[in-house]
Each structure stands twice: as structure tokens, then as C-alpha cells.
CSV table of C-alpha atoms in Angstrom, one decimal:
chain,number,residue,atom,x,y,z
A,372,UNK,CA,0.0,0.0,0.0
A,373,UNK,CA,1.5,3.3,-0.9
A,374,UNK,CA,1.6,6.2,1.6
A,375,UNK,CA,-0.7,8.3,-0.5
A,376,UNK,CA,-3.3,5.5,-0.5
A,377,UNK,CA,-3.0,4.6,3.2
A,378,UNK,CA,-3.2,8.2,4.3
A,379,UNK,CA,-6.2,9.1,2.2
A,380,UNK,CA,-9.0,10.2,4.4
A,381,UNK,CA,-7.3,8.7,7.5
A,382,UNK,CA,-5.0,10.0,10.1
A,383,UNK,CA,-1.4,8.9,9.7
A,384,UNK,CA,-0.8,5.4,11.1
A,385,UNK,CA,0.6,5.3,14.6
A,386,UNK,CA,2.5,2.1,13.8
A,387,UNK,CA,3.9,0.8,10.6
A,388,UNK,CA,5.5,-2.6,10.9
A,389,UNK,CA,7.2,-5.0,8.6
A,390,UNK,CA,9.1,-7.9,10.1
A,391,UNK,CA,11.1,-10.8,8.6
A,392,UNK,CA,12.6,-13.1,11.1
A,393,UNK,CA,13.5,-16.7,11.3
A,394,UNK,CA,13.6,-18.5,14.6
A,395,UNK,CA,15.9,-21.6,14.8
A,396,UNK,CA,17.7,-23.2,11.9
A,397,UNK,CA,16.6,-25.0,8.8
A,398,UNK,CA,13.6,-27.3,8.9
A,399,UNK,CA,12.4,-26.7,12.4
A,400,UNK,CA,12.5,-23.0,12.0
A,401,UNK,CA,9.5,-20.7,12.4
A,402,UNK,CA,9.3,-17.9,9.9
A,403,UNK,CA,7.7,-14.7,11.0
A,404,UNK,CA,7.0,-12.4,8.0
A,405,UNK,CA,4.3,-9.9,8.8
A,406,UNK,CA,3.5,-6.5,7.6
A,407,UNK,CA,0.8,-4.1,8.7
A,408,UNK,CA,0.0,-0.5,9.6
A,409,UNK,CA,-2.3,0.6,12.4
A,410,UNK,CA,-4.5,3.6,12.4
A,411,UNK,CA,-7.1,2.6,15.0
A,412,UNK,CA,-6.5,3.7,18.5
A,413,UNK,CA,-7.6,0.2,19.7
A,414,UNK,CA,-6.4,-2.8,17.9
A,415,UNK,CA,-6.6,-6.5,18.7
A,416,UNK,CA,-3.9,-8.8,17.4
A,417,UNK,CA,-5.6,-12.2,17.2
A,418,UNK,CA,-4.4,-15.7,16.2
A,419,UNK,CA,-3.8,-19.2,17.5
A,420,UNK,CA,-1.0,-19.8,20.0
A,421,UNK,CA,2.4,-20.0,18.4
A,422,UNK,CA,1.5,-17.8,15.4
A,423,UNK,CA,4.0,-15.1,16.3
A,424,UNK,CA,1.8,-12.5,18.1
A,425,UNK,CA,4.1,-12.1,21.1
A,426,UNK,CA,7.2,-12.0,19.0
A,427,UNK,CA,5.7,-9.1,17.0
A,428,UNK,CA,5.1,-7.2,20.2
A,429,UNK,CA,8.7,-7.8,21.3
A,430,UNK,CA,9.9,-6.5,17.9
A,431,UNK,CA,7.8,-3.3,18.4
A,432,UNK,CA,9.1,-2.8,21.9
A,433,UNK,CA,12.7,-3.3,20.9
A,434,UNK,CA,13.2,-6.5,22.9
A,435,UNK,CA,13.7,-8.7,19.8
A,436,UNK,CA,15.9,-7.6,16.9
A,437,UNK,CA,14.5,-9.2,13.7
A,438,UNK,CA,16.6,-10.4,10.8
A,439,UNK,CA,15.1,-7.6,8.7
A,440,UNK,CA,12.2,-5.1,8.8
A,441,UNK,CA,11.1,-1.7,9.7
A,442,UNK,CA,9.2,-0.2,12.7
A,443,UNK,CA,7.8,3.3,12.4
A,444,UNK,CA,6.2,4.5,15.6
A,445,UNK,CA,4.2,7.7,15.5
A,446,UNK,CA,6.2,8.8,12.4
A,447,UNK,CA,9.6,8.0,13.9
A,448,UNK,CA,11.6,5.2,12.4
A,449,UNK,CA,12.7,3.3,15.5
A,450,UNK,CA,14.0,0.3,13.7
A,451,UNK,CA,15.2,-0.4,10.1
A,452,UNK,CA,17.3,-3.2,8.8
A,453,UNK,CA,17.9,-4.7,5.4
A,454,UNK,CA,18.5,-8.5,5.4
A,455,UNK,CA,22.0,-9.7,6.3
A,456,UNK,CA,23.2,-6.3,7.3
A,457,UNK,CA,23.6,-4.5,10.6
A,458,UNK,CA,20.5,-2.5,11.5
A,459,UNK,CA,20.6,1.0,9.9
A,460,UNK,CA,18.6,2.2,12.9
A,461,UNK,CA,17.8,0.5,16.1
A,462,UNK,CA,16.5,2.7,19.0
A,463,UNK,CA,17.0,0.5,22.1
A,464,UNK,CA,14.0,-0.6,24.1
A,465,UNK,CA,14.7,1.8,27.0
A,466,UNK,CA,14.4,4.8,24.6
A,467,UNK,CA,11.3,3.8,22.8
A,468,UNK,CA,8.8,4.8,25.5
A,469,UNK,CA,6.6,1.8,24.9
A,470,UNK,CA,4.5,0.5,27.7
A,471,UNK,CA,4.8,-3.3,27.5
A,472,UNK,CA,2.9,-5.7,29.6
A,473,UNK,CA,4.2,-9.2,28.8
A,474,UNK,CA,2.2,-12.5,29.4
A,475,UNK,CA,4.5,-13.1,32.3
A,476,UNK,CA,3.9,-10.0,34.6
A,477,UNK,CA,7.7,-10.1,35.5
A,478,UNK,CA,7.3,-8.1,38.7
A,479,UNK,CA,10.6,-7.4,40.5
A,480,UNK,CA,10.6,-10.0,43.3
A,481,UNK,CA,12.7,-7.9,45.7
A,482,UNK,CA,10.4,-4.8,45.5
A,483,UNK,CA,7.0,-4.3,47.0
A,484,UNK,CA,4.0,-3.6,44.8
A,485,UNK,CA,4.3,0.1,45.3
A,486,UNK,CA,8.0,0.0,44.6
A,487,UNK,CA,7.4,-1.9,41.4
A,488,UNK,CA,5.0,0.7,40.1
A,489,UNK,CA,7.4,3.5,41.2
A,490,UNK,CA,10.3,1.8,39.3
A,491,UNK,CA,10.3,4.3,36.4
A,492,UNK,CA,9.6,7.3,38.6
A,493,UNK,CA,13.2,7.6,40.0
A,494,UNK,CA,13.6,11.3,39.2
A,495,UNK,CA,10.1,12.3,40.3
A,496,UNK,CA,9.8,14.1,43.6
A,497,UNK,CA,8.8,11.6,46.3
A,498,UNK,CA,5.4,13.0,47.1
A,499,UNK,CA,4.4,13.3,43.5
A,500,UNK,CA,5.6,9.8,42.8
A,501,UNK,CA,3.7,8.2,45.6
A,502,UNK,CA,0.5,10.1,44.6
A,503,UNK,CA,1.0,8.8,41.0
A,504,UNK,CA,1.5,5.2,42.3
A,505,UNK,CA,-1.6,5.4,44.4
A,506,UNK,CA,-3.7,6.7,41.5
A,507,UNK,CA,-2.5,4.0,39.2
A,508,UNK,CA,-3.0,1.2,41.8
A,509,UNK,CA,-6.5,2.5,42.3
A,510,UNK,CA,-7.1,2.6,38.5
A,511,UNK,CA,-6.0,-1.1,38.2
A,512,UNK,CA,-7.8,-2.2,41.4
A,513,UNK,CA,-4.6,-3.1,43.2
A,514,UNK,CA,-4.6,-0.5,46.0
A,515,UNK,CA,-5.2,-3.1,48.7
A,516,UNK,CA,-2.0,-4.9,48.0
A,517,UNK,CA,0.3,-1.9,47.7
A,518,UNK,CA,2.6,-2.9,50.5
A,519,UNK,CA,2.7,-6.6,49.7
A,520,UNK,CA,5.6,-8.4,47.9
A,521,UNK,CA,5.0,-10.0,44.5
A,522,UNK,CA,5.2,-13.5,45.8
A,523,UNK,CA,2.2,-12.9,48.0
A,524,UNK,CA,-0.1,-12.0,45.0
A,525,UNK,CA,-2.4,-14.0,42.9
A,526,UNK,CA,-1.9,-14.2,39.2
A,527,UNK,CA,-4.7,-11.7,38.5
A,528,UNK,CA,-3.2,-9.2,41.1
A,529,UNK,CA,0.2,-9.5,39.5
A,530,UNK,CA,-1.3,-8.6,36.1
A,531,UNK,CA,-3.0,-5.6,37.6
A,532,UNK,CA,0.3,-4.4,39.1
A,533,UNK,CA,2.2,-5.0,35.9
A,534,UNK,CA,-0.3,-2.8,34.0
A,535,UNK,CA,0.0,0.0,36.7
A,536,UNK,CA,3.8,-0.2,36.4
A,537,UNK,CA,3.7,0.1,32.6
A,538,UNK,CA,1.4,3.1,32.8
A,539,UNK,CA,3.5,4.8,35.4
A,540,UNK,CA,6.4,5.2,32.8
A,541,UNK,CA,4.2,7.6,30.7
A,542,UNK,CA,4.4,5.5,27.5
A,543,UNK,CA,3.5,6.9,24.1
A,544,UNK,CA,2.0,3.6,23.1
A,545,UNK,CA,0.8,0.5,25.0
A,546,UNK,CA,1.4,-3.1,24.0
A,547,UNK,CA,-0.6,-5.6,26.1
A,548,UNK,CA,0.1,-9.3,25.7
A,549,UNK,CA,-2.8,-11.4,27.2
A,550,UNK,CA,-2.9,-8.8,30.0
A,551,UNK,CA,-6.1,-10.0,31.6
A,552,UNK,CA,-5.7,-13.8,31.2
A,553,UNK,CA,-5.7,-14.6,34.9
A,554,UNK,CA,-8.9,-12.5,35.6
A,555,UNK,CA,-12.5,-13.5,35.5
A,556,UNK,CA,-14.9,-12.0,33.0
A,557,UNK,CA,-16.3,-9.3,35.2
A,558,UNK,CA,-12.9,-8.2,36.5
A,559,UNK,CA,-11.4,-8.1,33.1
A,560,UNK,CA,-14.2,-6.0,31.7
A,561,UNK,CA,-13.8,-3.4,34.5
A,562,UNK,CA,-10.0,-3.3,34.3
A,563,UNK,CA,-10.1,-3.1,30.4
A,564,UNK,CA,-12.5,-0.2,30.6
A,565,UNK,CA,-10.3,1.6,33.1
A,566,UNK,CA,-7.1,1.1,31.1
A,567,UNK,CA,-9.0,2.1,28.0
A,568,UNK,CA,-10.3,5.3,29.5
A,569,UNK,CA,-6.8,6.2,30.9
A,570,UNK,CA,-5.2,5.7,27.4
A,571,UNK,CA,-8.0,7.6,25.6
A,572,UNK,CA,-7.7,10.6,27.9
A,573,UNK,CA,-4.0,10.8,26.9
A,574,UNK,CA,-4.3,9.9,23.3
A,575,UNK,CA,-2.2,6.7,23.7
A,576,UNK,CA,-2.8,4.0,21.2
A,577,UNK,CA,-3.2,0.4,22.4
A,578,UNK,CA,-2.3,-2.9,20.7
A,579,UNK,CA,-3.7,-5.9,22.6
A,580,UNK,CA,-2.9,-9.6,22.0
A,581,UNK,CA,-5.7,-11.8,23.2
A,582,UNK,CA,-7.4,-15.1,22.7
A,583,UNK,CA,-10.5,-13.8,24.2
A,584,UNK,CA,-13.1,-12.9,21.6
A,585,UNK,CA,-15.0,-10.7,24.0
A,586,UNK,CA,-12.0,-8.3,23.8
A,587,UNK,CA,-12.5,-8.1,20.0
A,588,UNK,CA,-16.0,-6.6,20.4
A,589,UNK,CA,-15.3,-4.6,23.5
A,590,UNK,CA,-13.7,-1.3,22.4
A,591,UNK,CA,-11.4,-2.6,19.7
A,592,UNK,CA,-11.9,-0.8,16.4
A,593,UNK,CA,-9.7,-3.0,14.3
A,594,UNK,CA,-8.4,-6.6,14.4
A,595,UNK,CA,-5.3,-8.0,12.8
A,596,UNK,CA,-5.5,-11.8,12.3
A,597,UNK,CA,-2.2,-13.6,12.2
A,598,UNK,CA,-1.5,-17.3,11.4
A,599,UNK,CA,1.8,-19.1,11.1
A,600,UNK,CA,3.7,-15.9,11.1
A,601,UNK,CA,1.7,-14.2,8.4
A,602,UNK,CA,-1.0,-11.6,8.5
A,603,UNK,CA,-4.1,-13.2,7.0
A,604,UNK,CA,-6.7,-10.5,7.6
A,605,UNK,CA,-7.1,-7.0,8.9
A,606,UNK,CA,-10.1,-4.8,9.4
A,607,UNK,CA,-13.3,-4.1,11.3
A,608,UNK,CA,-13.6,-6.7,14.1
A,609,UNK,CA,-17.0,-8.2,13.4
A,610,UNK,CA,-16.6,-8.6,9.6
A,611,UNK,CA,-13.0,-9.7,9.8
A,612,UNK,CA,-13.6,-12.3,12.5
A,613,UNK,CA,-16.7,-13.5,10.7
A,614,UNK,CA,-14.6,-14.1,7.5
A,615,UNK,CA,-12.0,-15.9,9.6
A,616,UNK,CA,-14.5,-18.1,11.5
A,617,UNK,CA,-12.7,-21.3,10.6
A,618,UNK,CA,-9.6,-20.0,12.3
A,619,UNK,CA,-11.7,-19.0,15.3
A,620,UNK,CA,-13.2,-22.5,15.5
A,621,UNK,CA,-9.7,-23.8,15.4
A,622,UNK,CA,-8.7,-21.5,18.2
A,623,UNK,CA,-11.7,-22.4,20.3
A,624,UNK,CA,-11.1,-26.1,20.0
B,1221,UNK,CA,51.1,-16.8,68.5
B,1222,UNK,CA,52.5,-14.7,65.6
B,1223,UNK,CA,50.3,-11.6,65.9
B,1224,UNK,CA,52.1,-9.8,63.0
B,1225,UNK,CA,51.4,-12.8,60.7
B,1226,UNK,CA,47.7,-12.9,61.8
B,1227,UNK,CA,47.3,-9.1,61.2
B,1228,UNK,CA,49.1,-9.4,57.8
B,1229,UNK,CA,46.9,-12.3,56.8
B,1230,UNK,CA,43.7,-10.5,57.6
B,1231,UNK,CA,44.9,-7.3,56.0
B,1232,UNK,CA,45.8,-9.3,52.8
B,1233,UNK,CA,42.5,-11.1,52.7
B,1234,UNK,CA,40.5,-7.9,53.2
B,1235,UNK,CA,42.4,-5.9,50.5
B,1236,UNK,CA,42.3,-8.9,48.1
B,1237,UNK,CA,38.5,-9.3,48.6
B,1238,UNK,CA,37.9,-5.6,48.0
B,1239,UNK,CA,40.0,-5.6,44.8
B,1240,UNK,CA,38.4,-8.8,43.7
B,1241,UNK,CA,34.9,-7.5,44.0
B,1242,UNK,CA,35.8,-4.3,42.1
B,1243,UNK,CA,37.2,-6.5,39.3
B,1244,UNK,CA,34.8,-9.4,39.2
B,1245,UNK,CA,31.5,-7.6,39.4
B,1246,UNK,CA,32.0,-5.9,36.0
B,1247,UNK,CA,33.7,-9.0,34.6
B,1248,UNK,CA,30.9,-11.2,35.7
B,1249,UNK,CA,28.3,-8.9,34.2
B,1250,UNK,CA,30.2,-9.1,30.9
B,1251,UNK,CA,30.4,-12.9,31.1
B,1252,UNK,CA,26.7,-13.3,32.1
B,1253,UNK,CA,25.1,-10.7,29.7
B,1254,UNK,CA,27.7,-10.1,27.0
B,1255,UNK,CA,27.5,-11.6,23.5
B,1256,UNK,CA,31.2,-11.6,22.6
B,1257,UNK,CA,32.9,-14.8,21.4
B,1258,UNK,CA,35.8,-14.0,23.7
B,1259,UNK,CA,33.7,-14.9,26.7
B,1260,UNK,CA,34.6,-18.6,26.6
B,1261,UNK,CA,38.4,-18.2,26.5
B,1262,UNK,CA,38.2,-15.5,29.1
B,1263,UNK,CA,36.2,-17.7,31.4
B,1264,UNK,CA,38.7,-20.5,30.9
B,1265,UNK,CA,41.6,-18.3,31.7
B,1266,UNK,CA,39.9,-17.0,34.8
B,1267,UNK,CA,39.2,-20.6,36.0
B,1268,UNK,CA,42.9,-21.7,35.5
B,1269,UNK,CA,43.9,-20.9,39.2
B,1270,UNK,CA,41.5,-23.7,40.3
B,1271,UNK,CA,43.4,-26.4,38.5
B,1272,UNK,CA,46.9,-25.0,38.2
B,1273,UNK,CA,49.3,-25.8,41.1
B,1274,UNK,CA,49.7,-22.5,43.1
B,1275,UNK,CA,53.5,-22.8,42.7
B,1276,UNK,CA,53.2,-22.6,38.9
B,1277,UNK,CA,51.1,-19.5,39.2
B,1278,UNK,CA,53.5,-18.0,41.7
B,1279,UNK,CA,56.5,-18.9,39.5
B,1280,UNK,CA,55.1,-17.1,36.5
B,1281,UNK,CA,54.1,-14.1,38.5
B,1282,UNK,CA,57.6,-14.0,40.1
B,1283,UNK,CA,59.2,-14.0,36.7
B,1284,UNK,CA,56.6,-11.6,35.1
B,1285,UNK,CA,56.9,-9.0,37.9
B,1286,UNK,CA,60.7,-9.4,38.3
B,1287,UNK,CA,63.5,-7.3,36.7
B,1288,UNK,CA,63.7,-9.7,33.7
B,1289,UNK,CA,60.6,-8.3,32.0
B,1290,UNK,CA,59.7,-4.8,30.8
B,1291,UNK,CA,56.4,-5.0,32.8
B,1292,UNK,CA,58.4,-5.9,36.0
B,1293,UNK,CA,60.9,-3.0,35.3
B,1294,UNK,CA,58.1,-0.6,34.7
B,1295,UNK,CA,56.3,-1.5,37.9
B,1296,UNK,CA,59.6,-1.3,39.9
B,1297,UNK,CA,60.3,2.1,38.4
B,1298,UNK,CA,56.7,3.3,39.2
B,1299,UNK,CA,56.6,1.9,42.8
B,1300,UNK,CA,60.2,2.5,43.6
B,1301,UNK,CA,60.6,-1.2,44.7
B,1302,UNK,CA,59.9,-4.5,43.0
B,1303,UNK,CA,56.5,-6.1,43.4
B,1304,UNK,CA,57.9,-9.4,44.4
B,1305,UNK,CA,58.6,-9.8,48.1
B,1306,UNK,CA,56.3,-6.9,49.0
B,1307,UNK,CA,52.7,-6.6,50.3
B,1308,UNK,CA,51.4,-5.3,47.0
B,1309,UNK,CA,53.0,-8.2,45.2
B,1310,UNK,CA,51.1,-10.5,47.6
B,1311,UNK,CA,47.9,-8.7,46.7
B,1312,UNK,CA,48.5,-9.1,43.0
B,1313,UNK,CA,49.2,-12.8,43.5
B,1314,UNK,CA,46.2,-13.4,45.8
B,1315,UNK,CA,43.8,-11.5,43.4
B,1316,UNK,CA,44.8,-13.8,40.5
B,1317,UNK,CA,44.8,-16.9,42.7
B,1318,UNK,CA,41.3,-16.2,44.2
B,1319,UNK,CA,39.7,-14.7,41.1
B,1320,UNK,CA,37.7,-17.8,40.1
B,1321,UNK,CA,36.3,-18.1,43.7
B,1322,UNK,CA,34.8,-14.6,43.4
B,1323,UNK,CA,33.9,-14.8,39.8
B,1324,UNK,CA,32.1,-18.2,39.6
B,1325,UNK,CA,29.3,-17.4,42.1
B,1326,UNK,CA,28.8,-14.0,40.5
B,1327,UNK,CA,28.5,-15.4,37.0
B,1328,UNK,CA,26.1,-18.1,38.2
B,1329,UNK,CA,24.0,-15.6,40.2
B,1330,UNK,CA,23.7,-13.0,37.5
B,1331,UNK,CA,23.1,-15.6,34.9
B,1332,UNK,CA,20.2,-17.0,36.9
B,1333,UNK,CA,18.4,-13.6,36.9
B,1334,UNK,CA,15.1,-14.0,35.0
B,1335,UNK,CA,15.5,-12.3,31.6
B,1336,UNK,CA,11.9,-11.2,31.6
B,1337,UNK,CA,12.7,-8.9,34.5
B,1338,UNK,CA,15.6,-7.3,32.5
B,1339,UNK,CA,13.2,-6.9,29.6
B,1340,UNK,CA,10.6,-5.3,31.9
B,1341,UNK,CA,13.2,-2.9,33.2
B,1342,UNK,CA,14.2,-2.0,29.6
B,1343,UNK,CA,10.7,-1.1,28.6
B,1344,UNK,CA,10.5,1.0,31.8
B,1345,UNK,CA,13.4,3.1,30.6
B,1346,UNK,CA,16.5,1.5,32.1
B,1347,UNK,CA,19.5,1.2,29.9
B,1348,UNK,CA,22.0,-1.7,30.1
B,1349,UNK,CA,24.0,-0.4,33.1
B,1350,UNK,CA,20.9,0.6,35.1
B,1351,UNK,CA,19.3,-2.8,34.4
B,1352,UNK,CA,22.4,-4.4,36.1
B,1353,UNK,CA,22.6,-1.8,38.9
B,1354,UNK,CA,18.8,-1.7,39.7
B,1355,UNK,CA,17.7,-5.2,38.9
B,1356,UNK,CA,20.4,-7.8,38.3
B,1357,UNK,CA,22.8,-7.0,41.2
B,1358,UNK,CA,20.1,-6.6,43.9
B,1359,UNK,CA,18.7,-10.0,42.9
B,1360,UNK,CA,22.2,-11.4,43.1
B,1361,UNK,CA,22.9,-10.1,46.6
B,1362,UNK,CA,23.5,-13.6,48.0
B,1363,UNK,CA,26.0,-14.4,45.1
B,1364,UNK,CA,27.9,-11.2,46.1
B,1365,UNK,CA,28.1,-12.3,49.7
B,1366,UNK,CA,29.2,-15.8,48.6
B,1367,UNK,CA,31.8,-14.3,46.3
B,1368,UNK,CA,33.2,-12.1,49.1
B,1369,UNK,CA,33.3,-14.9,51.7
B,1370,UNK,CA,34.9,-17.4,49.4
B,1371,UNK,CA,37.5,-14.9,48.2
B,1372,UNK,CA,38.3,-13.9,51.8
B,1373,UNK,CA,38.6,-17.5,53.1
B,1374,UNK,CA,40.5,-18.7,50.1
B,1375,UNK,CA,43.1,-15.9,50.5
B,1376,UNK,CA,43.5,-16.6,54.2
B,1377,UNK,CA,44.3,-20.2,53.3
B,1378,UNK,CA,46.7,-19.7,50.4
B,1379,UNK,CA,50.3,-20.9,50.7
B,1380,UNK,CA,52.1,-21.7,47.4
B,1381,UNK,CA,51.5,-18.4,45.6
B,1382,UNK,CA,52.4,-16.4,48.7
B,1383,UNK,CA,55.6,-18.4,49.3
B,1384,UNK,CA,56.7,-18.1,45.7
B,1385,UNK,CA,56.0,-14.4,45.2
B,1386,UNK,CA,56.4,-13.1,48.7
B,1387,UNK,CA,59.0,-15.2,50.3
B,1388,UNK,CA,59.0,-15.3,54.1
B,1389,UNK,CA,59.7,-11.8,55.4
B,1390,UNK,CA,58.2,-11.3,58.9
B,1391,UNK,CA,55.7,-8.5,59.0
B,1392,UNK,CA,55.7,-8.0,55.3
B,1393,UNK,CA,55.0,-11.2,53.5
B,1394,UNK,CA,54.9,-13.9,56.2
B,1395,UNK,CA,51.3,-14.9,56.4
B,1396,UNK,CA,49.8,-17.3,58.9
B,1397,UNK,CA,50.0,-20.3,56.6
B,1398,UNK,CA,53.7,-19.7,56.1
B,1399,UNK,CA,54.3,-19.1,59.8
B,1400,UNK,CA,52.7,-22.4,60.4
B,1401,UNK,CA,55.0,-24.1,57.9
B,1402,UNK,CA,58.0,-22.5,59.6
B,1403,UNK,CA,56.8,-23.6,63.1
B,1404,UNK,CA,56.5,-27.2,61.9
B,1405,UNK,CA,59.9,-27.1,60.3
B,1406,UNK,CA,61.3,-26.0,63.7
B,1407,UNK,CA,59.4,-28.8,65.5
B,1408,UNK,CA,57.6,-26.2,67.4
B,1409,UNK,CA,54.3,-28.1,67.5
B,1410,UNK,CA,52.7,-26.2,70.3
B,1411,UNK,CA,53.0,-22.9,68.3
B,1412,UNK,CA,52.0,-24.7,65.1
B,1413,UNK,CA,48.9,-26.1,66.8
B,1414,UNK,CA,47.7,-22.6,67.9
B,1415,UNK,CA,48.4,-21.1,64.4
B,1416,UNK,CA,46.5,-24.0,62.7
B,1417,UNK,CA,43.6,-23.5,65.1
B,1418,UNK,CA,43.4,-19.8,64.3
B,1419,UNK,CA,43.3,-20.5,60.5
B,1420,UNK,CA,40.7,-23.2,61.0
B,1421,UNK,CA,38.6,-20.8,63.1
B,1422,UNK,CA,38.7,-18.0,60.6
B,1423,UNK,CA,37.8,-20.2,57.6
B,1424,UNK,CA,35.1,-22.0,59.5
B,1425,UNK,CA,33.5,-18.8,60.8
B,1426,UNK,CA,33.4,-17.5,57.2
B,1427,UNK,CA,31.7,-20.6,55.9
B,1428,UNK,CA,29.2,-20.6,58.9
B,1429,UNK,CA,28.3,-17.0,58.0
B,1430,UNK,CA,27.8,-18.0,54.4
B,1431,UNK,CA,25.7,-21.2,55.0
B,1432,UNK,CA,23.6,-19.7,57.8
B,1433,UNK,CA,22.4,-17.1,55.3
B,1434,UNK,CA,21.6,-19.8,52.9
B,1435,UNK,CA,19.6,-21.8,55.3
B,1436,UNK,CA,17.6,-18.8,56.4
B,1437,UNK,CA,16.4,-18.7,52.8
B,1438,UNK,CA,18.1,-15.4,51.9
B,1439,UNK,CA,19.5,-17.0,48.7
B,1440,UNK,CA,16.6,-15.9,46.5
């Protein structure tokens, strides 16, 4: 798609991604070769497990350097590499300002919940930092565990804290990888709505990976369907997922 | 009881431990997190003192630091005296001799830090150095303690390197283990018994300190 076409009548994409990466060697290798642009503020990345969704998020966040590809984030080229060469450009993860919540909440085990959320607030004045931590823990429903250590938390509580910690760093985009998988339906709806409102208020785009179909119809404006490392469909959630219902049936099986 | 030898031994062990920590923390970070192909040969070289007879190491050091080599001459010129048969020479020998005992626990501890925590720290704005300082090292606290205790105890107990490079000058290079050797040579078994007991007590206390932390579950 040329730039003129993609920009016609639409805002500029917040993310342009093309990735070519081979995991492992020769026969057993998995080939990730995906390309898409995102305009919608809320996008769902959907596909069966092992299709490369998490790897795509890691490429965007700067945690995985692909063999070749290009990542343009809000108009800035943060990664660019031609096959078999050194990257022409590779902004390291800690300079990309991407809020990333991985499947594994990865809370720092030696820090309390509040200290985990405050991790990125090192230079903020103490009073302002603790107010920010309190706000974010309230937003994610984790205020009651603020003084506890990560090992004392349930899976769902850890996910709430991981989200609060990612938001505290004032990201310019949010990548959520199965962020609510350990929560029940009611809790995930409430938390998703809170995070959504927080991000909308600040104009922060969100890309979510989920198996849960409910997420596709709750707030997401666009869905990207990926299978075996390739993008197989992209568009408005209901129509796209309807067209891909065979895949969905596979995923539900 | 040779108080001068005891004091010298403790001073040597403390200085050696401090120098070793300053060297092995950055080196262990490089070995645990780096991607260079040089890591394997460097790790092998650093482990050599475990298998090499201490006298071999001491002999090479004696030659390398002596007036026969340009390095030795440069050091002599710089310090005003040769490194061999001096306290600083003992420190250099002890640092090399005990390096693997400080390095191995650190490499193991840092290597065991969950990479997803380092990834999380990166997306939260921490660069490579801050990820080590704020995440990897605090989680490797018990490895730091193990490295210090082992380096200290191993230096207290060394004999061959010290004898080769330091000789046996009372108050300067005569450590407890060498004093013990002299006492036995003189058939002074009562003295030797007391010296041996002090060495045993120092090393045993160090290991008790190490293992009691471990059994309290502080090795996270």
C-alpha cells in the first residue's frame, strides 16, 4: 500500500510494521513475515498460539531484533534493517517509551507492589511519585496490595500491578500481551474499561494480544489476524472475524 | 602466637577481597550478559587458578613481575621497589589466585536472573547499566556475599603463591600459613597447633556465616 493511499482520508498510522525473522535453523525454523499499519487507537492482534503474536510485540518494543524489517512509531523510524546487514537504525528498548505488559507479569521480586509501580519514577519528587503510584493502583484495582511483595499476590493481582507499572512510565503507546488472562470475565471488563479510559484521555494507542473474543468486540476498532507468522486478515472486528471463523473455530477447539 | 602474621593475613584477605569485588562484578556482568565470542576463552583463563598448582602461578608471577621483563621493570620504576617480596605483590598474586572463587558465584548468580525482569526494566526506561545496577545486582545479593566470603577465606588459606611471590619476610609477606610451615619445620608443634587452630577458626566462621544465610532462605 503506498503512503498516498493509506493516508487518504485517514490520520497517519501510529504504527507501521514489517518484520522478517527466522527462529531456529533450517527445517524446524519458524518464519515470521508480517507487515501491517495501524490507524485505529484500539487494535486487537488475534491468532492461534504459536502464530508469532508475542514476537511481533517484542519487535515493536525493541526486545527482539529481527533479521530484517522496519518499525515506524508515530512517524519516527525506530528500527530499520535490510536482510543480512547490521540495522541502519535501532533505537534501544529503553528509549522507545513503549508500555509493554508481557504475558508473564515479571514483577521485580525484591520490591513491594508500590516500589514496582514506582520503578520508572526515579527522578520524580517523592510526594508526586507516591501520589502517582496510588492513582495507578486505584485505577487497576490493586490499592489493597500496595505494601505486599509480588510472591504474596495471585496471578490476577500480578497482572493488575504489571499494568499499573507500565502506565507509570508515561508511555507513548501500549502493548498488552494477554494482559487479563488470569482475571474472571467481570474483573477483566472493568480493568479493560479503566485502562481504555486512561489511554484515551491521553491519546495513547493500544495494541492488545488476546485469545478472548470478548475483547475483540469490547472497544477494539480493528483486528489483525495472524496465522503461522503471516497476517491473514485485517479490518473491522465483526466482519473480519466472521470471515475468519474457521480460524476461530480452530482457536476455540 | 605470631600476631604480626595474623594481622598481615587478615589485611591481605580484606584488601584482596575488595580488589576482587571491584574486578569481578563488571567482569561477571560481561560474562553473564555479553555476547562476545571472547567470553569462553576469558572464562577458561579466569578458572585456571582452580586447577593450576599454586606454585606454577607463583613462579610465572615472580618472573613476570621481576626485573627480567619490561612489565616488571616498569612496575619497579613506578613503585620504587619490585612487586615481588612486598605486600602489593602478595595482593596481586592473591587476586589472581582467588579470582575464580569470586567470579564463579557472581556469574552463576547474574546468569540466573530472569531475563523477563531485565526486559521489563528496559521497557520501563532502564539502559543496560541501570538494568544491572537496579535489577540484576540486587537480585544477586547472595552471590555477592558468597563471592566475598569465598575470596576472603581462600586468600586466608593460600600458601604456594604467597611463598613463591612473597618469600617469608616477617611482618611484610609472612602470612599465617607460612608461619605455620616454619613452626612445623622448627618442630615447634605447640605454636603450630595454635596457628593452625586460628586458621581453621577464621575459615570455619566465614563458611558458617555463608551457610547460615543460605539456610535462612536469603538465597533468592
